[in-house]
Amino acid sequence: MNSQRRQALRILSGLCGAAALPRLALAQGQRYPNGPVTVIVPYGAGGSTDVIARLLTTGLAKRLGADFVVENKPGAAGNIGTRQVAVSPADGKTLLYSTATPFCINPYVYRSLPFDPDHDFAAVSRTAKLPLVLVTHAGLGVKTIQELIEYIRKDPSRCSFSSYGVGTSSHIACTLFSEKIGFPNLLHVPYKDMTAMSDLAAGRNTFQIDAWSVVSPLIKAGKLVPLAVTSNEPLPWAPELPTIASAIKKDYEVVTWHAYFAPRKTPAEIINVLNSELQKIIDQPAVQQAFAEQGFLTYPAASPEEIDRFVKEDKMRWKQYVEAAGIKPS
């Protein structure tokens, strides 16, 4: 278990009361859950998605007095684990904790998907908003986003940006940034794992845009320099960083999100219980603190119907991003 996960679970250990609450009764008099619940995370263990999933799922287990187990099912940019939930029984015993990628990005990156993001799922809870951070390696000698742009301008052919693969949020964010500053043909170096960040720290690429939880240890170690953020508002924990939009004087916002989903025909009573309990967990100060330490912002409370509409609207936003980045479905 990595340090991020240990820290998050320590924070939650005292939450929700010393004793588990009884299972909640549904309208028909049944109890939910009446057995173990599996929460599928369609990414590997140890990343920010996994850490927050375990934080919140542990809270659900405490509040509902039941076994909630997180299971990592990585692969194909989240498609493998997402499909497993899509084909699971709609009884509340299998849930998905995911980023926006399978729902809003993959439909425009893959020619076909093994699930229908619009019709196979019911939204449960939108949990976290994830702005990203533009970073470069310390050896480059730049301290501001303006200095990075000037460095690129002097010789674009020597510059490159790294990402976690074609169509990932890091790829799209970097491509849009490059285009906005007038250098749409910068070399993209895609990776399949976290060596992207270690290679950036070693100076093998020029910049990358990634989550705060990923870059902050290397920033603290003096190996990376943070330059700007992708959100429209400064980060509360790093207010000195400008937004990319304000720095380049152009529209620019690339943020992603986390949410729980269930198979589409899961009873509304179960969805509503989970939505209500998760909001109570998210509202607790210790969880808010954990979110900030991981680099997440929170959304206001929303009903499952509102979240479902949000996802469909956000899908259109990401469609524009993918097209602007010149990514062709494969």
C-alpha positions as a LaTeX table, in Angstrom:
\begin{tabular}{lrrr}
\hline
Residue & $x$ (\AA) & $y$ (\AA) & $z$ (\AA) \\
\hline
Met1 & 0.00 & 0.00 & 0.00 \\
Asn2 & 1.55 & 3.33 & $-1.01$ \\
Ser3 & 1.84 & 6.40 & 1.23 \\
Gln4 & $-1.08$ & 8.23 & $-0.43$ \\
Arg5 & $-3.45$ & 5.35 & 0.24 \\
Arg6 & $-2.22$ & 4.88 & 3.83 \\
Gln7 & $-2.68$ & 8.58 & 4.55 \\
Ala8 & $-6.18$ & 8.67 & 3.07 \\
Leu9 & $-7.32$ & 5.61 & 5.01 \\
Arg10 & $-5.87$ & 6.97 & 8.26 \\
Ile11 & $-7.91$ & 10.13 & 7.79 \\
Leu12 & $-11.08$ & 8.11 & 7.32 \\
Ser13 & $-10.44$ & 5.68 & 10.17 \\
Gly14 & $-12.16$ & 7.92 & 12.69 \\
Leu15 & $-15.05$ & 8.98 & 10.48 \\
Cys16 & $-18.69$ & 7.94 & 10.51 \\
Gly17 & $-18.83$ & 7.13 & 14.21 \\
Ala18 & $-17.23$ & 4.40 & 16.21 \\
Ala19 & $-19.96$ & 1.88 & 15.46 \\
Ala20 & $-21.31$ & 0.87 & 12.10 \\
Leu21 & $-24.80$ & 2.08 & 11.32 \\
Pro22 & $-27.48$ & $-0.51$ & 10.59 \\
Arg23 & $-28.23$ & $-1.39$ & 7.00 \\
Leu24 & $-30.80$ & 1.00 & 5.60 \\
Ala25 & $-34.30$ & $-0.20$ & 4.81 \\
Leu26 & $-35.68$ & 0.32 & 1.32 \\
Ala27 & $-39.29$ & 1.14 & 0.56 \\
Gln28 & $-40.19$ & $-2.53$ & 0.13 \\
Gly29 & $-38.83$ & $-3.38$ & 3.58 \\
Gln30 & $-35.68$ & $-5.02$ & 2.24 \\
Arg31 & $-32.26$ & $-4.13$ & 3.60 \\
Tyr32 & $-29.45$ & $-2.70$ & 1.51 \\
Pro33 & $-26.98$ & $-4.10$ & 1.13 \\
Asn34 & $-27.89$ & $-7.66$ & 2.06 \\
Gly35 & $-24.45$ & $-8.96$ & 1.08 \\
Pro36 & $-20.98$ & $-7.80$ & $-0.01$ \\
Val37 & $-20.73$ & $-4.96$ & $-2.54$ \\
Thr38 & $-17.88$ & $-4.80$ & $-5.05$ \\
Val39 & $-16.71$ & $-1.41$ & $-6.29$ \\
Ile40 & $-14.79$ & $-1.75$ & $-9.53$ \\
Val41 & $-12.04$ & 0.80 & $-10.20$ \\
Pro42 & $-11.06$ & 0.47 & $-13.88$ \\
Tyr43 & $-7.48$ & 1.58 & $-13.20$ \\
Gly44 & $-4.48$ & 0.22 & $-11.34$ \\
Ala45 & $-3.92$ & 0.31 & $-7.60$ \\
Gly46 & $-2.18$ & 3.28 & $-6.00$ \\
Gly47 & $-3.28$ & 6.05 & $-8.37$ \\
Ser48 & $-5.43$ & 8.98 & $-7.28$ \\
Thr49 & $-8.62$ & 7.30 & $-8.55$ \\
Asp50 & $-7.89$ & 4.22 & $-6.47$ \\
Val51 & $-7.00$ & 6.26 & $-3.38$ \\
Ile52 & $-10.22$ & 8.30 & $-3.41$ \\
Ala53 & $-12.31$ & 5.24 & $-4.28$ \\
Arg54 & $-10.99$ & 3.45 & $-1.20$ \\
Leu55 & $-11.45$ & 6.53 & 0.97 \\
Leu56 & $-15.13$ & 6.92 & 0.06 \\
Thr57 & $-15.92$ & 3.21 & $-0.17$ \\
Thr58 & $-14.55$ & 2.66 & 3.32 \\
Gly59 & $-16.93$ & 5.39 & 4.44 \\
Leu60 & $-19.85$ & 3.58 & 2.82 \\
Ala61 & $-18.92$ & 0.36 & 4.58 \\
Lys62 & $-18.90$ & 2.15 & 7.94 \\
Arg63 & $-22.15$ & 4.04 & 7.38 \\
Leu64 & $-24.11$ & 1.11 & 5.94 \\
Gly65 & $-22.63$ & $-1.56$ & 8.18 \\
Ala66 & $-21.70$ & $-3.85$ & 5.30 \\
Asp67 & $-18.77$ & $-5.18$ & 3.34 \\
Phe68 & $-17.75$ & $-2.88$ & 0.46 \\
Val69 & $-14.70$ & $-4.12$ & $-1.40$ \\
Val70 & $-12.69$ & $-2.16$ & $-3.98$ \\
Glu71 & $-11.41$ & $-4.25$ & $-6.89$ \\
Asn72 & $-8.99$ & $-2.87$ & $-9.48$ \\
Lys73 & $-9.67$ & $-3.92$ & $-13.08$ \\
Pro74 & $-7.29$ & $-1.85$ & $-15.23$ \\
Gly75 & $-6.84$ & $-1.99$ & $-18.98$ \\
Ala76 & $-7.81$ & $-0.32$ & $-22.27$ \\
Ala77 & $-8.08$ & 3.18 & $-20.76$ \\
Gly78 & $-10.72$ & 2.00 & $-18.30$ \\
Asn79 & $-12.83$ & 0.04 & $-20.77$ \\
Ile80 & $-12.24$ & $-3.41$ & $-19.25$ \\
Gly81 & $-13.41$ & $-2.62$ & $-15.74$ \\
Thr82 & $-16.22$ & $-0.41$ & $-16.98$ \\
Arg83 & $-17.59$ & $-3.22$ & $-19.14$ \\
Gln84 & $-17.59$ & $-5.59$ & $-16.18$ \\
Val85 & $-20.00$ & $-3.29$ & $-14.34$ \\
Ala86 & $-22.13$ & $-2.74$ & $-17.45$ \\
Val87 & $-22.88$ & $-6.48$ & $-17.71$ \\
Ser88 & $-23.30$ & $-7.07$ & $-13.95$ \\
Pro89 & $-26.70$ & $-7.69$ & $-12.33$ \\
Ala90 & $-28.51$ & $-4.45$ & $-11.49$ \\
Asp91 & $-28.91$ & $-5.27$ & $-7.80$ \\
Gly92 & $-26.57$ & $-2.72$ & $-6.18$ \\
Lys93 & $-23.91$ & $-5.32$ & $-5.46$ \\
Thr94 & $-21.56$ & $-4.14$ & $-8.21$ \\
Leu95 & $-20.67$ & $-0.47$ & $-8.57$ \\
Leu96 & $-18.18$ & 1.47 & $-10.67$ \\
Tyr97 & $-15.87$ & 4.22 & $-9.42$ \\
Ser98 & $-14.46$ & 5.94 & $-12.48$ \\
Thr99 & $-13.04$ & 9.07 & $-14.01$ \\
Ala100 & $-14.66$ & 10.80 & $-16.97$ \\
Thr101 & $-12.49$ & 8.86 & $-19.43$ \\
Pro102 & $-14.70$ & 5.82 & $-20.24$ \\
Phe103 & $-17.81$ & 8.00 & $-20.51$ \\
Cys104 & $-16.61$ & 11.22 & $-22.15$ \\
Ile105 & $-13.27$ & 10.55 & $-23.89$ \\
Asn106 & $-13.19$ & 6.91 & $-24.99$ \\
Pro107 & $-16.32$ & 7.20 & $-27.20$ \\
Tyr108 & $-14.29$ & 9.52 & $-29.45$ \\
Val109 & $-10.95$ & 7.70 & $-29.20$ \\
Tyr110 & $-12.13$ & 4.13 & $-29.87$ \\
Arg111 & $-14.13$ & 3.10 & $-32.93$ \\
Ser112 & $-16.18$ & 0.79 & $-30.76$ \\
Leu113 & $-16.64$ & 0.25 & $-27.03$ \\
Pro114 & $-17.63$ & $-2.95$ & $-25.17$ \\
Phe115 & $-20.38$ & $-0.98$ & $-23.40$ \\
Asp116 & $-22.76$ & 1.89 & $-24.11$ \\
Pro117 & $-21.79$ & 4.83 & $-21.88$ \\
Asp118 & $-25.15$ & 6.52 & $-22.49$ \\
His119 & $-27.47$ & 3.61 & $-21.74$ \\
Asp120 & $-25.68$ & 0.94 & $-19.68$ \\
Phe121 & $-25.22$ & 2.93 & $-16.47$ \\
Ala122 & $-27.09$ & 4.88 & $-13.82$ \\
Ala123 & $-25.25$ & 7.79 & $-12.22$ \\
Val124 & $-24.97$ & 7.47 & $-8.42$ \\
Ser125 & $-22.73$ & 10.23 & $-7.09$ \\
Arg126 & $-20.35$ & 12.81 & $-8.58$ \\
Thr127 & $-17.58$ & 12.91 & $-6.00$ \\
Ala128 & $-14.58$ & 14.97 & $-7.08$ \\
Lys129 & $-13.38$ & 17.54 & $-9.59$ \\
Leu130 & $-9.79$ & 17.13 & $-10.77$ \\
Pro131 & $-7.89$ & 20.12 & $-12.14$ \\
Leu132 & $-4.47$ & 19.39 & $-13.61$ \\
Val133 & $-1.10$ & 21.09 & $-13.27$ \\
Leu134 & 1.39 & 22.10 & $-15.97$ \\
Val135 & 4.89 & 21.07 & $-14.86$ \\
Thr136 & 8.37 & 21.01 & $-16.33$ \\
His137 & 11.62 & 19.52 & $-15.05$ \\
Ala138 & 13.85 & 21.59 & $-12.80$ \\
Gly139 & 16.82 & 21.24 & $-15.13$ \\
Leu140 & 15.09 & 23.32 & $-17.77$ \\
Gly141 & 15.65 & 26.43 & $-15.69$ \\
Val142 & 12.21 & 28.00 & $-16.23$ \\
Lys143 & 10.12 & 29.31 & $-13.36$ \\
Thr144 & 6.96 & 30.63 & $-15.05$ \\
Ile145 & 4.63 & 29.59 & $-17.83$ \\
Gln146 & 5.76 & 32.61 & $-19.84$ \\
Glu147 & 9.37 & 31.41 & $-19.61$ \\
Leu148 & 8.30 & 27.95 & $-20.79$ \\
Ile149 & 6.50 & 29.43 & $-23.81$ \\
Glu150 & 9.58 & 31.50 & $-24.65$ \\
Tyr151 & 11.79 & 28.41 & $-24.34$ \\
Ile152 & 9.53 & 26.53 & $-26.76$ \\
Arg153 & 9.43 & 29.49 & $-29.15$ \\
Lys154 & 13.23 & 29.58 & $-29.46$ \\
Asp155 & 13.41 & 26.04 & $-30.85$ \\
Pro156 & 10.21 & 23.95 & $-30.98$ \\
Ser157 & 12.08 & 21.04 & $-32.55$ \\
Arg158 & 13.94 & 20.34 & $-29.30$ \\
Cys159 & 10.74 & 20.26 & $-27.23$ \\
Ser160 & 8.32 & 17.46 & $-26.40$ \\
Phe161 & 5.51 & 16.69 & $-24.00$ \\
Ser162 & 4.71 & 13.38 & $-22.35$ \\
Ser163 & 1.39 & 11.73 & $-21.51$ \\
Tyr164 & $-0.11$ & 8.41 & $-20.47$ \\
Gly165 & $-1.19$ & 7.58 & $-24.00$ \\
Val166 & $-3.20$ & 8.86 & $-26.94$ \\
Gly167 & $-6.60$ & 10.14 & $-25.87$ \\
Thr168 & $-5.81$ & 10.41 & $-22.16$ \\
Ser169 & $-6.60$ & 13.63 & $-20.34$ \\
Ser170 & $-2.88$ & 14.41 & $-20.05$ \\
His171 & $-2.48$ & 14.05 & $-23.83$ \\
Ile172 & $-5.52$ & 16.20 & $-24.60$ \\
Ala173 & $-4.52$ & 18.90 & $-22.09$ \\
Cys174 & $-0.97$ & 19.13 & $-23.46$ \\
Thr175 & $-2.10$ & 19.12 & $-27.09$ \\
Leu176 & $-4.61$ & 21.91 & $-26.50$ \\
Phe177 & $-2.00$ & 23.93 & $-24.62$ \\
Ser178 & 0.50 & 23.51 & $-27.45$ \\
Glu179 & $-2.08$ & 24.58 & $-30.00$ \\
Lys180 & $-3.21$ & 27.60 & $-27.97$ \\
Ile181 & 0.35 & 28.93 & $-27.67$ \\
Gly182 & 0.94 & 28.52 & $-31.39$ \\
Phe183 & 2.94 & 25.28 & $-31.60$ \\
Pro184 & 0.47 & 22.56 & $-32.65$ \\
Asn185 & 3.15 & 20.19 & $-33.92$ \\
Leu186 & 5.19 & 19.65 & $-30.77$ \\
Leu187 & 6.40 & 16.09 & $-30.35$ \\
His188 & 4.08 & 13.95 & $-28.24$ \\
Val189 & 5.75 & 11.10 & $-26.34$ \\
Pro190 & 3.06 & 8.67 & $-25.08$ \\
Tyr191 & 3.73 & 6.27 & $-22.20$ \\
Lys192 & 1.77 & 3.33 & $-20.86$ \\
Asp193 & 2.63 & 3.84 & $-17.21$ \\
Met194 & 4.00 & 6.23 & $-14.59$ \\
Thr195 & 7.48 & 6.26 & $-16.13$ \\
Ala196 & 6.18 & 9.28 & $-18.04$ \\
Met197 & 6.63 & 11.38 & $-14.91$ \\
Ser198 & 9.99 & 9.94 & $-13.93$ \\
Asp199 & 11.27 & 10.56 & $-17.47$ \\
Leu200 & 10.05 & 14.14 & $-17.28$ \\
Ala201 & 11.84 & 14.62 & $-13.96$ \\
Ala202 & 14.99 & 13.24 & $-15.60$ \\
Gly203 & 14.72 & 15.84 & $-18.38$ \\
Arg204 & 13.83 & 13.49 & $-21.23$ \\
Asn205 & 10.76 & 15.58 & $-22.12$ \\
Thr206 & 9.94 & 19.26 & $-21.78$ \\
Phe207 & 6.61 & 19.36 & $-19.97$ \\
Gln208 & 3.53 & 17.41 & $-18.94$ \\
Ile209 & 0.10 & 18.21 & $-17.50$ \\
Asp210 & $-1.02$ & 15.90 & $-14.72$ \\
Ala211 & $-2.87$ & 15.60 & $-11.41$ \\
Trp212 & $-1.54$ & 17.35 & $-8.31$ \\
Ser213 & $-1.31$ & 14.07 & $-6.40$ \\
Val214 & 1.10 & 12.77 & $-9.06$ \\
Val215 & 3.32 & 15.82 & $-9.43$ \\
Ser216 & 3.43 & 17.15 & $-5.85$ \\
Pro217 & 5.97 & 14.62 & $-4.46$ \\
Leu218 & 8.38 & 15.48 & $-7.29$ \\
Ile219 & 7.73 & 19.20 & $-6.80$ \\
Lys220 & 8.55 & 18.86 & $-3.10$ \\
Ala221 & 11.70 & 16.92 & $-4.04$ \\
Gly222 & 12.81 & 19.79 & $-6.28$ \\
Lys223 & 12.67 & 17.72 & $-9.46$ \\
Leu224 & 9.63 & 19.36 & $-11.06$ \\
Val225 & 8.53 & 22.99 & $-11.30$ \\
Pro226 & 4.78 & 23.79 & $-11.29$ \\
Leu227 & 3.83 & 26.57 & $-13.70$ \\
Ala228 & 0.02 & 26.82 & $-14.02$ \\
Val229 & $-3.28$ & 25.02 & $-13.54$ \\
Thr230 & $-5.88$ & 23.87 & $-16.07$ \\
Ser231 & $-8.94$ & 25.01 & $-14.12$ \\
Asn232 & $-10.60$ & 28.42 & $-14.41$ \\
Glu233 & $-9.89$ & 29.13 & $-10.76$ \\
Pro234 & $-6.62$ & 28.94 & $-8.76$ \\
Leu235 & $-6.10$ & 25.94 & $-6.53$ \\
Pro236 & $-6.76$ & 26.62 & $-2.82$ \\
Trp237 & $-3.61$ & 24.72 & $-1.83$ \\
Ala238 & $-1.40$ & 26.44 & $-4.46$ \\
Pro239 & $-2.92$ & 29.91 & $-4.97$ \\
Glu240 & 0.33 & 31.29 & $-6.37$ \\
Leu241 & $-0.07$ & 29.23 & $-9.55$ \\
Pro242 & $-1.87$ & 31.12 & $-12.33$ \\
Thr243 & $-4.50$ & 29.51 & $-14.51$ \\
Ile244 & $-3.33$ & 28.64 & $-17.99$ \\
Ala245 & $-6.20$ & 30.70 & $-19.40$ \\
Ser246 & $-5.10$ & 33.84 & $-17.58$ \\
Ala247 & $-1.48$ & 33.33 & $-18.57$ \\
Ile248 & $-2.04$ & 32.82 & $-22.30$ \\
Lys249 & $-5.05$ & 35.17 & $-22.53$ \\
Lys250 & $-7.16$ & 32.53 & $-24.27$ \\
Asp251 & $-9.98$ & 30.19 & $-23.30$ \\
Tyr252 & $-8.53$ & 27.08 & $-21.72$ \\
Glu253 & $-10.05$ & 24.71 & $-19.18$ \\
Val254 & $-9.37$ & 21.01 & $-18.94$ \\
Val255 & $-10.68$ & 19.33 & $-15.79$ \\
Thr256 & $-11.89$ & 15.82 & $-15.23$ \\
Trp257 & $-13.99$ & 14.24 & $-12.50$ \\
His258 & $-14.73$ & 11.11 & $-10.47$ \\
Ala259 & $-18.12$ & 9.49 & $-9.97$ \\
Tyr260 & $-19.88$ & 6.32 & $-8.83$ \\
Phe261 & $-22.10$ & 4.47 & $-11.31$ \\
Ala262 & $-24.30$ & 1.38 & $-11.17$ \\
Pro263 & $-25.75$ & $-0.85$ & $-13.89$ \\
Arg264 & $-28.63$ & 1.00 & $-15.57$ \\
Lys265 & $-31.61$ & $-0.88$ & $-14.09$ \\
Thr266 & $-30.42$ & $-0.74$ & $-10.48$ \\
Pro267 & $-33.47$ & 0.17 & $-8.33$ \\
Ala268 & $-33.87$ & 3.89 & $-7.68$ \\
Glu269 & $-34.12$ & 3.23 & $-3.93$ \\
Ile270 & $-30.59$ & 1.82 & $-3.90$ \\
Ile271 & $-29.24$ & 4.65 & $-6.06$ \\
Asn272 & $-30.80$ & 7.24 & $-3.75$ \\
Val273 & $-29.44$ & 5.59 & $-0.58$ \\
Leu274 & $-25.91$ & 5.58 & $-2.03$ \\
Asn275 & $-26.20$ & 9.16 & $-3.31$ \\
Ser276 & $-27.32$ & 10.42 & 0.10 \\
Glu277 & $-24.73$ & 8.51 & 2.12 \\
Leu278 & $-21.85$ & 9.47 & $-0.16$ \\
Gln279 & $-22.73$ & 13.16 & 0.08 \\
Lys280 & $-22.66$ & 12.91 & 3.88 \\
Ile281 & $-19.21$ & 11.33 & 3.68 \\
Ile282 & $-17.87$ & 13.93 & 1.22 \\
Asp283 & $-19.16$ & 16.80 & 3.39 \\
Gln284 & $-17.08$ & 15.75 & 6.40 \\
Pro285 & $-14.10$ & 18.07 & 7.08 \\
Ala286 & $-11.60$ & 15.21 & 7.24 \\
Val287 & $-12.65$ & 13.99 & 3.79 \\
Gln288 & $-12.48$ & 17.54 & 2.44 \\
Gln289 & $-8.94$ & 17.69 & 3.81 \\
Ala290 & $-8.05$ & 14.38 & 2.13 \\
Phe291 & $-9.43$ & 15.66 & $-1.17$ \\
Ala292 & $-7.31$ & 18.80 & $-0.96$ \\
Glu293 & $-4.19$ & 16.79 & $-0.16$ \\
Gln294 & $-4.82$ & 14.66 & $-3.24$ \\
Gly295 & $-5.48$ & 17.72 & $-5.42$ \\
Phe296 & $-9.27$ & 17.42 & $-5.76$ \\
Leu297 & $-12.05$ & 19.97 & $-5.56$ \\
Thr298 & $-15.64$ & 19.07 & $-4.70$ \\
Tyr299 & $-18.92$ & 19.67 & $-6.49$ \\
Pro300 & $-22.13$ & 20.85 & $-4.85$ \\
Ala301 & $-24.62$ & 18.12 & $-3.96$ \\
Ala302 & $-26.59$ & 16.81 & $-6.93$ \\
Ser303 & $-29.29$ & 14.22 & $-7.53$ \\
Pro304 & $-28.59$ & 11.14 & $-9.67$ \\
Glu305 & $-30.72$ & 12.67 & $-12.44$ \\
Glu306 & $-28.68$ & 15.89 & $-12.36$ \\
Ile307 & $-25.43$ & 13.93 & $-12.46$ \\
Asp308 & $-26.65$ & 11.89 & $-15.41$ \\
Arg309 & $-27.38$ & 15.11 & $-17.32$ \\
Phe310 & $-23.99$ & 16.51 & $-16.32$ \\
Val311 & $-22.17$ & 13.48 & $-17.72$ \\
Lys312 & $-23.98$ & 13.71 & $-21.05$ \\
Glu313 & $-23.24$ & 17.44 & $-21.32$ \\
Asp314 & $-19.59$ & 16.92 & $-20.37$ \\
Lys315 & $-19.30$ & 14.28 & $-23.06$ \\
Met316 & $-19.97$ & 16.99 & $-25.65$ \\
Arg317 & $-17.25$ & 19.18 & $-24.11$ \\
Trp318 & $-14.69$ & 16.39 & $-24.35$ \\
Lys319 & $-15.76$ & 15.65 & $-27.91$ \\
Gln320 & $-14.66$ & 19.18 & $-28.82$ \\
Tyr321 & $-11.37$ & 18.67 & $-26.98$ \\
Val322 & $-10.64$ & 15.41 & $-28.77$ \\
Glu323 & $-11.42$ & 16.92 & $-32.14$ \\
Ala324 & $-9.33$ & 20.00 & $-31.40$ \\
Ala325 & $-6.44$ & 17.72 & $-30.42$ \\
Gly326 & $-6.66$ & 16.01 & $-33.81$ \\
Ile327 & $-7.22$ & 12.56 & $-32.33$ \\
Lys328 & $-8.73$ & 10.05 & $-34.75$ \\
Pro329 & $-10.68$ & 7.01 & $-33.49$ \\
Ser330 & $-8.76$ & 3.75 & $-33.74$ \\
\hline
\end{tabular}
